[in-house]
mmCIF file of C-alpha atoms in Angstrom:
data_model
loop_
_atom_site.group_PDB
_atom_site.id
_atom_site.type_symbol
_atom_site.label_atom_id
_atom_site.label_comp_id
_atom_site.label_asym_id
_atom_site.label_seq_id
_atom_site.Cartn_x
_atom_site.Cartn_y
_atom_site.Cartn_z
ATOM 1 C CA UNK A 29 94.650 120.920 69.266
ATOM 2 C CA UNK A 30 95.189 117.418 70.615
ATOM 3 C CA UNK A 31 97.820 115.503 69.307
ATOM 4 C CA UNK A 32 96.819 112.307 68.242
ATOM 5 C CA UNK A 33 98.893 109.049 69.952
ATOM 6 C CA UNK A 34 100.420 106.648 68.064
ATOM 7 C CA UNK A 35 98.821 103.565 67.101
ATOM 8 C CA UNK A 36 102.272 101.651 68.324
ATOM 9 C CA UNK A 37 101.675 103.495 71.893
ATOM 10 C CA UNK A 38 98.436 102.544 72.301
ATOM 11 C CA UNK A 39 99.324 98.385 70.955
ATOM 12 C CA UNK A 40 102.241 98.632 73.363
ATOM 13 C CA UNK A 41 100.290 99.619 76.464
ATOM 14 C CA UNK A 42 96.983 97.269 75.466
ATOM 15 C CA UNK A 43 99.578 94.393 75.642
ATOM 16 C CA UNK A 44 101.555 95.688 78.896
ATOM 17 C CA UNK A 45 98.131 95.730 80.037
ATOM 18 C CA UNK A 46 97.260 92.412 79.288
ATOM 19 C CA UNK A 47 100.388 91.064 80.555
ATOM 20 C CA UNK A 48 100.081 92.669 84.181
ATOM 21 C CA UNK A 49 96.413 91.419 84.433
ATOM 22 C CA UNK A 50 96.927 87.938 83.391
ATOM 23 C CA UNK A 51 97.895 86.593 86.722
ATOM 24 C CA UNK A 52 94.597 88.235 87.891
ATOM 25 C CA UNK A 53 92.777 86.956 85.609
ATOM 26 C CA UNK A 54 93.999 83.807 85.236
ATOM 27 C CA UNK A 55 93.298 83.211 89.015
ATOM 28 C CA UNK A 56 89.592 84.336 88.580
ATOM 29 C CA UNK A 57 89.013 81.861 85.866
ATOM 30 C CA UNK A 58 90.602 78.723 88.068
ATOM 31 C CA UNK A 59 88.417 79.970 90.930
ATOM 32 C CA UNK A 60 85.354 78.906 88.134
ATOM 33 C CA UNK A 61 86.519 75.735 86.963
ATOM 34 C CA UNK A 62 85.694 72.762 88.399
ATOM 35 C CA UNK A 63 88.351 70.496 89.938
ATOM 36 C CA UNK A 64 88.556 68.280 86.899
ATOM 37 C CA UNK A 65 88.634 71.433 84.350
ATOM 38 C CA UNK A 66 91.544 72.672 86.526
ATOM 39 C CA UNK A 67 93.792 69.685 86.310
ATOM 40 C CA UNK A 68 93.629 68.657 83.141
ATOM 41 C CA UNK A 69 96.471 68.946 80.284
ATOM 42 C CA UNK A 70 96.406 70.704 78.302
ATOM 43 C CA UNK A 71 94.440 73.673 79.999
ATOM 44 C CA UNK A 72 90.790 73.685 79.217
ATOM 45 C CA UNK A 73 90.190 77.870 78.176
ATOM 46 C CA UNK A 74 86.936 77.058 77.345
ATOM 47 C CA UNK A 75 84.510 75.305 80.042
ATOM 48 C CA UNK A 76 81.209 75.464 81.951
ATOM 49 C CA UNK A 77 81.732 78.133 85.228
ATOM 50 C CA UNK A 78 80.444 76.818 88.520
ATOM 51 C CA UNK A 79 80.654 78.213 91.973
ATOM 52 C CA UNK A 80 81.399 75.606 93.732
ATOM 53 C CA UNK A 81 85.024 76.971 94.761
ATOM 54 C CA UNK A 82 82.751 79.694 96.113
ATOM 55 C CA UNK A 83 80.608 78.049 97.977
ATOM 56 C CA UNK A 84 83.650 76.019 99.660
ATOM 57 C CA UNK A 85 84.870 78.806 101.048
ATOM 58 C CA UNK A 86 82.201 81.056 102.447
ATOM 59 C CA UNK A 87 80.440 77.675 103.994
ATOM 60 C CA UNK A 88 83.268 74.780 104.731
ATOM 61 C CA UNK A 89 83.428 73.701 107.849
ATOM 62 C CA UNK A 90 85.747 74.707 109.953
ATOM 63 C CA UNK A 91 86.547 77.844 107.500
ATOM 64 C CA UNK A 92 85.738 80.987 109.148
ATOM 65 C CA UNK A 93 85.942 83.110 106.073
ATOM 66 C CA UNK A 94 83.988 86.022 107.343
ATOM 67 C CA UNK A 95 86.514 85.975 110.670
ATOM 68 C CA UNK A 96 88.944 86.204 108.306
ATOM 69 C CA UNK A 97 88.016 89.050 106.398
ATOM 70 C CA UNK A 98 86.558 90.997 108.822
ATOM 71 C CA UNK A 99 90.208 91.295 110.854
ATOM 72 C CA UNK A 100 91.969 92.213 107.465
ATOM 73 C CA UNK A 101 88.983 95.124 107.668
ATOM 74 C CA UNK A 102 89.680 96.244 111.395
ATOM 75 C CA UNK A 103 93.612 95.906 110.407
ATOM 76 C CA UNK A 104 93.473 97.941 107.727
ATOM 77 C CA UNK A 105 90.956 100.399 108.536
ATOM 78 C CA UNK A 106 93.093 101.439 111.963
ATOM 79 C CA UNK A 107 96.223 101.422 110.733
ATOM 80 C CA UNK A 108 95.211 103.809 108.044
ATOM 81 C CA UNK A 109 93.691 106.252 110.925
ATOM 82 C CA UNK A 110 96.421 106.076 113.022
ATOM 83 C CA UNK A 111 98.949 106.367 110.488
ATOM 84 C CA UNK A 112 97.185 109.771 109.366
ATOM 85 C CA UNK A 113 96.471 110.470 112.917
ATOM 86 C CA UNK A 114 100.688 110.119 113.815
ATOM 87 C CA UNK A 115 101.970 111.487 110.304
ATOM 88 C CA UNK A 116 100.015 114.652 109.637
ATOM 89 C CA UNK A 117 100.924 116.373 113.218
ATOM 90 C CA UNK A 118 104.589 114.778 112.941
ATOM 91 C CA UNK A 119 105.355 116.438 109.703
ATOM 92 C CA UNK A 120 103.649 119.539 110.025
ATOM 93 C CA UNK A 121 106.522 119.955 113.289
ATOM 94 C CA UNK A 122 109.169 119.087 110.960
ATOM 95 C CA UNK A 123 108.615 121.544 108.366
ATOM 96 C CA UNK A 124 106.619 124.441 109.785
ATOM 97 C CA UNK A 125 108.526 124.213 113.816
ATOM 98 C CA UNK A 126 111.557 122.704 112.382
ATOM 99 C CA UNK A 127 111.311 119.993 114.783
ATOM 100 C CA UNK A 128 114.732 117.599 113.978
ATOM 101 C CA UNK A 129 113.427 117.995 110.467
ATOM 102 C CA UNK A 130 117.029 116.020 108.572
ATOM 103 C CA UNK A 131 117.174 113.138 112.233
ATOM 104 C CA UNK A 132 113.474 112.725 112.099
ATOM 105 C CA UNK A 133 113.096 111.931 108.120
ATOM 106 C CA UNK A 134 116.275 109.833 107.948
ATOM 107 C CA UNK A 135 115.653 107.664 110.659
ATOM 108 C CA UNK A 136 112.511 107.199 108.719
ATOM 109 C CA UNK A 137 113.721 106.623 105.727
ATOM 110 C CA UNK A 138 115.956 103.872 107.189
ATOM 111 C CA UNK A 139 113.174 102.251 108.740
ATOM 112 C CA UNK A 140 111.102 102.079 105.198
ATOM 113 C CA UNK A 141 114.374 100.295 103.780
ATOM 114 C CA UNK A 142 114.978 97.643 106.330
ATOM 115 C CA UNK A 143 113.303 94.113 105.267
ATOM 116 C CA UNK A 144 110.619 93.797 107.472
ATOM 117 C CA UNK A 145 111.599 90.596 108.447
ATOM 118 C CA UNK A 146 114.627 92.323 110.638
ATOM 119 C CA UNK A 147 111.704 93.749 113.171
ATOM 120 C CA UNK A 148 109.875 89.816 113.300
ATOM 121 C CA UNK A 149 111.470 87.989 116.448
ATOM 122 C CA UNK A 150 111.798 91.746 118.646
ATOM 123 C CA UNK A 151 107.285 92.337 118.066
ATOM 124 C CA UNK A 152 107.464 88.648 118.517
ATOM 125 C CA UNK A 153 109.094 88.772 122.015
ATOM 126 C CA UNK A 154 107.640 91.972 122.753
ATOM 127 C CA UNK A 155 103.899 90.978 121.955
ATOM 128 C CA UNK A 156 104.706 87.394 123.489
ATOM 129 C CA UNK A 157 105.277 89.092 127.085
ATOM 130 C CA UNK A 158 102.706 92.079 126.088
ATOM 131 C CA UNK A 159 99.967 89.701 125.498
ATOM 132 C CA UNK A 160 99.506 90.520 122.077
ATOM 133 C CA UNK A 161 100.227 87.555 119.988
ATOM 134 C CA UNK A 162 97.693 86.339 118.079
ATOM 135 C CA UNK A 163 95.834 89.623 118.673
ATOM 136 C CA UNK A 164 94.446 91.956 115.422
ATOM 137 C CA UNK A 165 95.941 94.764 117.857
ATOM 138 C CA UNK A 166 99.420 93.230 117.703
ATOM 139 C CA UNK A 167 99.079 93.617 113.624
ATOM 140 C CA UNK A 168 97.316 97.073 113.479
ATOM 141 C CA UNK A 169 100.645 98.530 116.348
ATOM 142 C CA UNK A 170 102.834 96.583 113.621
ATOM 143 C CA UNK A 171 101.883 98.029 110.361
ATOM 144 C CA UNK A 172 101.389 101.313 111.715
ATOM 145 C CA UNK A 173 105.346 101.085 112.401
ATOM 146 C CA UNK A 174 105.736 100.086 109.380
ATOM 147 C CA UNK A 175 103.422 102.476 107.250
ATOM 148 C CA UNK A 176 104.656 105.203 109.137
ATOM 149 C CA UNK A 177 107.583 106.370 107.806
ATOM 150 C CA UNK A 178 106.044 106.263 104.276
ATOM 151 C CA UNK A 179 103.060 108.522 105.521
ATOM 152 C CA UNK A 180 105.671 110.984 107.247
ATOM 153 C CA UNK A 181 107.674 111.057 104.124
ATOM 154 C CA UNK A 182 104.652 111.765 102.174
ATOM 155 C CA UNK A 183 102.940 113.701 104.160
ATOM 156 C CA UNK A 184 106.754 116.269 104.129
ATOM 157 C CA UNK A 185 106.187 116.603 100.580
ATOM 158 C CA UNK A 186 102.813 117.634 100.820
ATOM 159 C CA UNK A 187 103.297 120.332 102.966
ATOM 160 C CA UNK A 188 106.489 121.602 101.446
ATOM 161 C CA UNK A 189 104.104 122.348 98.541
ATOM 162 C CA UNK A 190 101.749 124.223 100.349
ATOM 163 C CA UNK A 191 102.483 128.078 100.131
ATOM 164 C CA UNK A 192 102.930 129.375 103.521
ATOM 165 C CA UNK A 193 101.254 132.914 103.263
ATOM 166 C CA UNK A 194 97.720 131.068 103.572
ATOM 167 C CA UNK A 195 99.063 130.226 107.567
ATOM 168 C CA UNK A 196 100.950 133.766 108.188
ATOM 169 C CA UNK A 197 97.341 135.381 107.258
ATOM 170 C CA UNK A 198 95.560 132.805 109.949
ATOM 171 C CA UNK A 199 98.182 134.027 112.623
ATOM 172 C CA UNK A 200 97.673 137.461 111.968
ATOM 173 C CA UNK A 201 93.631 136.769 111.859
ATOM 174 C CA UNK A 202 94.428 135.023 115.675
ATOM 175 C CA UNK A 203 94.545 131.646 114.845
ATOM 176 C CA UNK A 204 97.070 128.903 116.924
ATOM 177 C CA UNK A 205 98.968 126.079 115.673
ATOM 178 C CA UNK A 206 96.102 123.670 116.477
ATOM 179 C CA UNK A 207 93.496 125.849 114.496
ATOM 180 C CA UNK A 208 95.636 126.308 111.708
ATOM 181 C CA UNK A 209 95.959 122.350 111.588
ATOM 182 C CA UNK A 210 92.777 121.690 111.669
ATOM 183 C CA UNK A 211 91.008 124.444 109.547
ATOM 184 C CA UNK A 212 93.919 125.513 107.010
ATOM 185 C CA UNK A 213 95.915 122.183 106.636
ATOM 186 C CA UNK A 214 93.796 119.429 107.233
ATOM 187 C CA UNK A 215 91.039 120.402 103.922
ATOM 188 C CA UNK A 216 94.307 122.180 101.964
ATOM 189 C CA UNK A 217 95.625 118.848 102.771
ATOM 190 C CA UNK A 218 92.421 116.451 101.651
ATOM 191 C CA UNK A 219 94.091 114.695 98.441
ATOM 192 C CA UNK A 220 97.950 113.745 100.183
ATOM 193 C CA UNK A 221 95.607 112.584 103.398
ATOM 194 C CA UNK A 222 93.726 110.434 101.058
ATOM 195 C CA UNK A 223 96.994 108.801 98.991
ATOM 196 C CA UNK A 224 98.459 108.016 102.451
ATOM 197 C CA UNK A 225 95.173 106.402 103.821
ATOM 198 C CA UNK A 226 94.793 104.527 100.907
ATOM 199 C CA UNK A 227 98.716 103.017 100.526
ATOM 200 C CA UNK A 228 98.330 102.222 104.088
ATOM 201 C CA UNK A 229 95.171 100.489 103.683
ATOM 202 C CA UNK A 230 96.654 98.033 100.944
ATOM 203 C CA UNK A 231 99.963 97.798 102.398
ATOM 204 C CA UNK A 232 98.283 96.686 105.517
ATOM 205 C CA UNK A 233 95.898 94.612 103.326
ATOM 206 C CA UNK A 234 98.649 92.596 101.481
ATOM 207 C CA UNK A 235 100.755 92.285 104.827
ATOM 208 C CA UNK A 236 101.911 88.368 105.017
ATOM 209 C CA UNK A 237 105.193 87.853 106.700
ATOM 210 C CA UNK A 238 103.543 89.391 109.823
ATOM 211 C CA UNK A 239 100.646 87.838 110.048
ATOM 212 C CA UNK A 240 102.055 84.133 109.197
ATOM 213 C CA UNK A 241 104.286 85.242 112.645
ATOM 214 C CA UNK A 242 102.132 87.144 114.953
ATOM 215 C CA UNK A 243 98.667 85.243 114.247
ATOM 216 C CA UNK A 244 97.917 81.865 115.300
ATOM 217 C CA UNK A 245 94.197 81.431 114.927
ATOM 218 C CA UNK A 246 92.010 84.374 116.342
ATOM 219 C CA UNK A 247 93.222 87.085 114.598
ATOM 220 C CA UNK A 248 94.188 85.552 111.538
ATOM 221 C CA UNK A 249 93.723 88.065 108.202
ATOM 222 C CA UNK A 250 92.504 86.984 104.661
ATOM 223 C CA UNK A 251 96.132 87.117 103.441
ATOM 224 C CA UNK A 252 96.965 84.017 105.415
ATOM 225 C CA UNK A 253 93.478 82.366 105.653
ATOM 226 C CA UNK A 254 93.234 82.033 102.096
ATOM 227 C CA UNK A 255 96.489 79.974 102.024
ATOM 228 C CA UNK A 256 94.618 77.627 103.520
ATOM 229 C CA UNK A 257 93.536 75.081 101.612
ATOM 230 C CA UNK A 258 96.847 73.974 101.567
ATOM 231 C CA UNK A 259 96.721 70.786 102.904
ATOM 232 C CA UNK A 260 99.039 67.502 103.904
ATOM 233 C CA UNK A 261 96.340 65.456 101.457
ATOM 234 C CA UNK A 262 97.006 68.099 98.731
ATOM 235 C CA UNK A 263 95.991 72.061 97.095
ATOM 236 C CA UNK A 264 92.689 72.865 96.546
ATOM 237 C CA UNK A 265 93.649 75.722 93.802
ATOM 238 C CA UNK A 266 90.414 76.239 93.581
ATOM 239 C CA UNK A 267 89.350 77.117 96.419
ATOM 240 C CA UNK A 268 92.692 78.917 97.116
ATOM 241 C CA UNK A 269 91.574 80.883 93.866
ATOM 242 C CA UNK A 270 88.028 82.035 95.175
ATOM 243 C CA UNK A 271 89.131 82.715 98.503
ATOM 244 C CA UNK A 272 91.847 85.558 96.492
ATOM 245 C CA UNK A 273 89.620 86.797 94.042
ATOM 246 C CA UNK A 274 87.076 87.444 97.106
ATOM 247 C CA UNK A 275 90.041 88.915 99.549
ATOM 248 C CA UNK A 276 91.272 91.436 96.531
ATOM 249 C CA UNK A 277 88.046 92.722 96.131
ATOM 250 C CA UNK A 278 87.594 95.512 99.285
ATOM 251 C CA UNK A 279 91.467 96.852 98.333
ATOM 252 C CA UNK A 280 90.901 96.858 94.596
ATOM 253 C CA UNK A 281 87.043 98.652 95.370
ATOM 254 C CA UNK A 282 88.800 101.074 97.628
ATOM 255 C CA UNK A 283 91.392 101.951 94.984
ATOM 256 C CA UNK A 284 88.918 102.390 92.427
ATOM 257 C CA UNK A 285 86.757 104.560 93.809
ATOM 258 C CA UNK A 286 89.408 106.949 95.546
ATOM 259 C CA UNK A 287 92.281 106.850 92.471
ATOM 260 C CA UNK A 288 91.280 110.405 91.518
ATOM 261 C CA UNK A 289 92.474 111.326 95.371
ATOM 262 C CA UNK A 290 95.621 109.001 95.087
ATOM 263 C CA UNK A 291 96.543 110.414 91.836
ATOM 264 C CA UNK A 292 95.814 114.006 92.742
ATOM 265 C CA UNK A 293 97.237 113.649 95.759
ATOM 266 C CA UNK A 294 100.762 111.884 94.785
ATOM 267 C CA UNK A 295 101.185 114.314 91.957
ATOM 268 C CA UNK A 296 101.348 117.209 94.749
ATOM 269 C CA UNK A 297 105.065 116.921 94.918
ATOM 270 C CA UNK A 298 105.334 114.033 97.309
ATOM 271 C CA UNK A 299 107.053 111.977 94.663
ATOM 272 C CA UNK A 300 108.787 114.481 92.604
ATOM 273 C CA UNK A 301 112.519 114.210 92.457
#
């Protein structure tokens, strides 16, 4: 039988809840008010919506919006597929070859720890004689460095948890390493694949510091873009709000849709211990 929770549990987690979202949704209601609504004192929690705020963003001139978003897309979208693409073969050498399994994952390790502002002014220089500055390809070769060691590290755990008989019987049936990565890992493998796809999609999503470095116009994400309507003549908060609430919505979608994967996946033994 069930046990029933609580009633303190439940009040407790309704008002942790609350208190996580209400950033959120404070910033969706200032993206509705009008100018006026938003400046006065004391704040106005009851008021006629408009989408003005809205409107400002997706057609202002000189705004490119769409631009915007659609490089956060490509950024995101590629260094999720390279990130699997790089992580998957890497760690299936480390356990199953035993390819400098202890160098490999603590170099990585150290990488994930180092503030990533210690690796700015190196891509900076690099990409300035490469070409690449102001480039969405500059970003995506950034925050697949960056995402990397988190999908390796994953990616370890995943296959540690994986019983090894299932490969010894493809060997004996006559299949190679490459076979055996793509038939018996890769769908054994489908939840862990997804978690790492998806943290790397948001993490590449909510990456600032590199874009407010390596973009200058063309390949500016939504992160930055929407930061500005800061202006010498003042802050349009509203239209700063709109242009969030639209930019959180693909990440938040994504996550929403594919938590069963990131849940099933992350509970494989990838975070354990």
């Amino acid at each position: 039988m069930k046990a029933r929770k609580p009633w303190i549990t439940t009040v407790a987690v309704s008002v942790i809840a609350v208190f996580l979202l209400l950033p959120l949704l404070n910033t969706l209601l200032t993206s509705l008010k009008t100018t006026g609504d938003i400046n006065s004192f004391p704040p106005k929690f009851t008021f006629a919506p408009t989408l003005e705020h809205y409107r400002n963003v997706m057609f202002a001139a000189g705004y490119d919006f769409t631009s915007y978003f659609k490089n956060s897309i490509l950024l995101s979208v590629f260094t999720s597929l390279f990130v699997i693409v790089i992580a998957l073969p890497s760690a299936y050498s480390v356990i199953r070859l035993g390819f400098s399994s202890g160098r490999l994952l603590t170099l990585s390790m150290a990488l994930r720890l180092f503030p990533p502002i210690v690796f700015a002014i190196p891509y900076y220089l690099m990409f300035q004689y490469l070409g690449l500055l102001d480039t969405v390809t500059g970003l995506i070769l950034i925050n697949i460095f960056l995402n990397i060691p988190l999908g390796l590290i994953l990616m370890v755990g995943f296959l540690q948890e994986l019983p090894y008989e299932i490969e010894e019987s493809a060997k004996i049936d006559g299949c190679n390493v490459y076979q055996i990565l793509w038939k018996i890992i890769l769908p054994l493998m489908a939840p862990g694949i997804a978690s790492v796809a998806i943290l790397a999609f948001i993490f590449s999503w909510n990456d600032y510091l590199f874009a407010v470095i390596i973009s200058l116009n063309k390949a500016t994400p939504v992160t930055l873009g929407s930061t500005m309507f800061i202006t010498s003549w003042g802050i349009k908060w509203g239209d700063i709000s709109a242009a969030t609430v639209l930019s959180i919505l693909p990440p938040l979608l994504f996550t929403f849709f594919a938590q069963r994967y990131l849940v099933s996946g992350l509970s494989m033994g990838a975070v354990k211990g």
